[in-house]
Amino acid sequence: MEVLVPGQRRLNCCSNNDLGEISDVSMVPAKRKLSEIVHKRNERSISIDEEMKNGCSSSPTGSKPSSKKEHVTRKVKSSNGKRTLKKQFNASDIEIIFQDDCLINELEEDGEFMFLTKLKQRRRSRGRRSDWGMTGRSSKDVEMKNSESPLCTSSSTAVSSPSSSGDNNSRCAVRNTKSNGQSHIKCHQCMKMERKAVVSCTTCKQNSYCIQCAKQWYPQLTVEEIEELCPFCRKNCNCNRCLHSTGIIKTSNIDIGNCEKIELLEYLIKSLLPFLKEICKEQDQEMEIEAKIQGISSSEIEVPLTLCSNDERVYCNHCATSIVDFHRSCPKCSYELCLSCCQEIRKGSLKDRAEVKFQYKNKGYQYMHGGDPSPESRLSKTFEDCIESLTEWNANGDGSITCAPKDMGGCSDCMLELKCILPCGWISSLEVKARNLLIDGTEHTTLKQKRGERRAQALRKAASRTSSDDNFLYCPASTGSLEGDFLTFQRHWIIGEPVIVRDVLKKATGLSWEPMVMWRALCENMDSEVNSKFLEVEISTLQFFEGYTLGRTYENLWPEMLKLKDWPPSDKFDDLLPRHCDEFISALPFQEYTEPRTGMLNLAVKLPPDVLKPDMGPKTYIAYGIAEELGRGDSVTKLHCDMSDAVNILMHTAEVSSSIEQRFSISRLKKLHKAQDVREHLGSVKLGSYHAQQLVEWNEDMETSEIDGRLQTLKNDLDDFPGFVLDAEKTGTSGALWDIFRRQDVPKLEAYLRKHSEEFRHTFCSPVKQVIHPIHDQCFYLNSEHKRRLKEEYGIEPWTFEQRLGEAVFIPAGCPHQVRNLKSCTKVAVDFVSPENVHECLRLTEEFRRLPKNHRAREDKLEIKKMILYAVDQAVKDLEAMKLTV
């Protein structure tokens, strides 16, 4: 067992016989609780330090406390929630101080070993040191690494030191009893008590940081800068407590007057009114059909309400589209059908939504790097082989619809009844109210005048299309005010062009997004079950973050590209990383659109508090990356199309260097890959002068000059390989390569992908054999060679640009895009719904509802029609209230 031995001031391992040599019987055996130590039956002499009594209630800059002690009996007195207990040992004059109820509770749970070691540490911080020998264990062994404790409180809350020197000046950290003329100062970061190598803030005079923490966690700051203004004062402190605090900074930078708000609300209502009219028209048509079925006038129809709570979504049983109001329901089996499906049944154009198999077989490790597949592996059935023949479903002559056949999930027995979710007539009355507000509205020009003062447009070339004026993307800087750029942003945004905003992190506080800071913040709150959901390989989160900076490779030295997508989960991001969440939101440009809590032109924030909301983020994307285009296993986000608008900020990058040996191995493996493509008739690029079987093998005994010579030979023969970069290409602050396609080019893009689909590889490096939807399948990434051929065959090309550190990329809804990481990157994105792109959200919703049942993109997660209704309703209420005050 381990006990604290008086006279040696260290923890020793002793047997039960050794305990007899300790004169004081209060030195208890192991695993005894604190209550047994404190409440000894034999009477003791106990004293209460009056300094503690006065210091606990004083301010951090309080006056000099008294050192006079008051002797009392065995019972322990308390003062302002703090207790001080002095126990006198016969062997030596050891003083053990109990301070703070929370510490006592903590020590009771830790057991005797932690109890003794922590009390010993606290004893050291109190000063009044004896001339004990420091034999046995070192102080580091005893301190138990308190720097890893999640309890990080400001040092200003501790008690001032009792000292006869009369030092009444406020200090940057807590001082304890003086020892040998020196004092202990608590580091705000690690919470250790230090006597030297501590820098104290001269601004707040409350916080101090030890030199070790300053160098490890704030390498961008010098000691002089920390002394002048500490990280806590700069609001970018990344200690455990600050990382899990919220409200430290102001997240919203929207500063506009009432007249400008009125103009924004009118603009929102005007933009959404056509879609509101379309919803009303659709419902009116269904009311006319219902009147025909019942044989009465439409004005006499009373549509019953369906039972639906605000915290649930109602989906169509056939197409999985969200139902916002009118729908048809079976009174027997509760089968529910949206109005779009009802119209298709009446027209005889209802499409089957049969399930398809997307399973790709693992053909083995050797196959993934150019070898032959394992004998038992094969790809699953094609899409055509998996289509199920479903029963025909038709409407009756009067427009009524019988419940779906049994093989489609219905009962086929009852007529579907018209039901509503919202109060009958609410949508039509909302449309009338919104239209009248716009007619009666007065013209406000303040916003146009203030924001119409345009600066010279900052543009970045991103394409080389002939006979086109959209080769340059709008790229303003966030430094200074973006007010003059607001209308310019809208002009580019309304025609579906991406926008890049530079230097957005310069407006934030500079909170660290280093991988180990993120890991330290996350590991305290994320359990292993949640962690394992976002990593498909068997490594710990710590190992992932270490590989983020150092890199990881397979046995054959091929780079291992790992990704943490949507981690931590976006619904927990604000809880697990509240400080980082606030930092990201504060850096968002054009917050009228992007602010996820209060953005005036963001439809996603208009939903009532009690209504179930879609997951719009923020979301983190942490992934490895290298500059060279590998062709297989690249760190990419494959071609896809988001259902809403999005803004993506590159928060952090780390460049991983590769050795000569690894570069040689990559070159050799790429030739194997190309030979395999030729064997499987994938692609049109032929091998160079080497045959697939005449590959140069790596030899560890090679001289460096011979390696360089062979690498140069390979470079000459690999010129046909797109994206091959022999030397570690320096990309500066660039972190990711983006390709964003124009909406008008989507049909030609889809045609190219269908034509050349079998030239692409997907899961387990297997060729793509089935295409449901070329973009929504998310199984294609166009490398530089495919982009060249796309332009040659179809005359289209994407906007291609590199995203640099601190740049925000705005992606309009409906624009297919893909991303490849040039370095290890930490990106954070948030989705939003702008009034300019509502028509694209509706178009995508229609595309998604036509996908097979088990398709990854089929579910209507956005519920855009619901957003339109509630956004107009909220805007009308706000506009009416503001017009009364103007």
Coordinates of N, CA and C in Angstrom, one line a residue, residues 275 279 282 314-316 318-324 338-341 344 353 614 641-645 773 776 813-814 833 837-852 855 857-868:
F275 N -44.2 31.2 -54.8 CA -44.2 29.8 -54.3 C -45.4 29.5 -53.4
I279 N -48.5 26.8 -54.0 CA -49.1 25.8 -53.0 C -50.6 26.0 -52.8
E282 N -52.3 24.4 -55.9 CA -52.3 23.0 -55.8 C -53.4 22.5 -54.9
V314 N -44.5 14.2 -41.3 CA -45.4 13.3 -42.0 C -44.9 13.2 -43.4
Y315 N -44.7 11.9 -43.8 CA -44.1 11.6 -45.2 C -45.1 10.8 -46.0
C316 N -45.0 11.0 -47.3 CA -45.8 10.2 -48.2 C -45.3 8.8 -48.2
H318 N -45.4 6.6 -50.4 CA -44.9 6.2 -51.7 C -43.6 6.8 -52.1
C319 N -43.5 8.1 -52.0 CA -42.3 8.8 -52.5 C -41.5 9.4 -51.4
A320 N -41.9 9.3 -50.2 CA -41.1 9.8 -49.0 C -40.9 11.3 -49.0
T321 N -41.8 12.1 -49.7 CA -41.8 13.5 -49.7 C -42.5 14.0 -48.4
S322 N -42.0 15.1 -47.8 CA -42.7 15.6 -46.7 C -44.0 16.2 -47.0
I323 N -45.0 15.9 -46.2 CA -46.4 16.4 -46.4 C -46.5 17.6 -45.4
V324 N -46.9 18.8 -46.0 CA -47.0 20.0 -45.2 C -48.4 20.3 -44.8
C338 N -49.1 11.9 -50.8 CA -49.0 13.4 -51.1 C -49.8 13.8 -52.3
L339 N -50.0 15.1 -52.5 CA -50.8 15.5 -53.7 C -50.1 15.3 -55.0
S340 N -48.7 15.3 -55.0 CA -48.0 15.1 -56.2 C -48.2 13.6 -56.7
C341 N -48.2 12.7 -55.8 CA -48.5 11.3 -56.2 C -49.9 11.1 -56.6
E344 N -50.1 12.2 -60.2 CA -49.4 11.2 -61.1 C -50.3 10.0 -61.3
R353 N -41.1 2.8 -57.2 CA -40.0 3.2 -56.4 C -39.4 1.9 -55.8
P614 N -35.0 20.7 -39.7 CA -34.0 19.9 -40.4 C -32.6 20.2 -39.8
C641 N -24.9 17.0 -55.2 CA -25.6 18.3 -55.2 C -26.4 18.4 -53.9
D642 N -26.1 19.5 -53.2 CA -26.8 19.7 -51.9 C -28.2 20.2 -52.1
M643 N -29.1 19.8 -51.2 CA -30.5 20.2 -51.3 C -30.8 21.7 -51.0
S644 N -29.8 22.3 -50.3 CA -29.9 23.7 -50.0 C -28.7 24.4 -50.3
D645 N -28.6 25.7 -50.0 CA -27.4 26.5 -50.1 C -26.5 26.1 -49.0
H773 N -28.8 7.7 -60.6 CA -28.7 9.1 -60.9 C -27.2 9.5 -60.9
H776 N -26.7 12.2 -57.9 CA -27.2 11.9 -56.6 C -26.7 10.6 -56.0
A813 N -27.6 26.2 -54.1 CA -28.4 25.0 -54.3 C -28.5 24.7 -55.7
G814 N -28.4 23.4 -56.1 CA -28.5 23.0 -57.5 C -27.3 23.0 -58.3
V833 N -31.0 28.4 -46.4 CA -32.0 28.4 -47.5 C -32.3 29.9 -47.8
N837 N -32.9 30.9 -54.1 CA -32.7 29.6 -54.6 C -33.8 28.6 -54.1
V838 N -34.9 29.1 -53.7 CA -36.0 28.2 -53.3 C -36.5 27.4 -54.5
H839 N -36.5 27.9 -55.7 CA -36.9 27.2 -56.9 C -36.0 26.0 -57.1
E840 N -34.7 26.1 -56.8 CA -33.8 25.0 -56.9 C -34.1 23.9 -55.9
C841 N -34.4 24.4 -54.7 CA -34.7 23.4 -53.6 C -35.9 22.6 -53.9
L842 N -36.9 23.2 -54.5 CA -38.1 22.5 -55.0 C -37.8 21.6 -56.1
R843 N -37.0 22.0 -57.0 CA -36.6 21.1 -58.2 C -35.9 19.9 -57.6
L844 N -35.0 20.1 -56.7 CA -34.2 18.9 -56.2 C -35.1 18.0 -55.4
T845 N -36.1 18.6 -54.6 CA -37.1 17.8 -53.9 C -37.8 16.9 -54.9
E846 N -38.2 17.4 -56.0 CA -38.9 16.6 -57.0 C -38.0 15.5 -57.6
E847 N -36.7 15.8 -57.8 CA -35.8 14.8 -58.3 C -35.6 13.7 -57.2
F848 N -35.5 14.1 -56.0 CA -35.2 13.1 -54.9 C -36.4 12.1 -54.8
R849 N -37.6 12.6 -54.9 CA -38.8 11.8 -54.7 C -39.0 10.7 -55.8
R850 N -38.3 10.9 -56.9 CA -38.3 9.9 -58.0 C -37.2 8.8 -57.9
L851 N -36.4 8.9 -56.8 CA -35.4 7.9 -56.6 C -35.9 6.6 -56.0
P852 N -35.2 5.5 -56.1 CA -35.7 4.3 -55.5 C -35.8 4.4 -54.0
H855 N -32.5 4.6 -51.8 CA -31.5 5.5 -52.3 C -31.1 6.4 -51.2
A857 N -30.2 9.5 -51.1 CA -30.6 10.9 -51.2 C -32.1 11.0 -51.3
R858 N -32.9 10.0 -51.1 CA -34.3 10.0 -51.4 C -35.1 10.8 -50.3
E859 N -34.8 10.7 -49.1 CA -35.6 11.3 -48.1 C -35.7 12.8 -48.1
D860 N -36.8 13.4 -48.0 CA -37.0 14.9 -48.0 C -36.7 15.4 -46.6
K861 N -35.4 15.7 -46.4 CA -35.0 16.1 -45.1 C -35.2 17.6 -44.9
L862 N -35.3 18.4 -46.0 CA -35.3 19.8 -45.9 C -36.7 20.3 -45.6
E863 N -37.7 19.7 -46.2 CA -39.1 20.1 -46.1 C -39.3 21.6 -46.5
I864 N -38.9 21.8 -47.8 CA -38.9 23.2 -48.2 C -40.2 23.9 -48.2
K865 N -41.3 23.2 -48.5 CA -42.6 23.8 -48.6 C -43.0 24.3 -47.2
K866 N -42.7 23.5 -46.2 CA -43.0 23.9 -44.8 C -42.2 25.2 -44.5
M867 N -40.9 25.3 -44.9 CA -40.1 26.5 -44.7 C -40.8 27.7 -45.3
I868 N -41.3 27.5 -46.6 CA -41.9 28.6 -47.3 C -43.1 29.2 -46.5

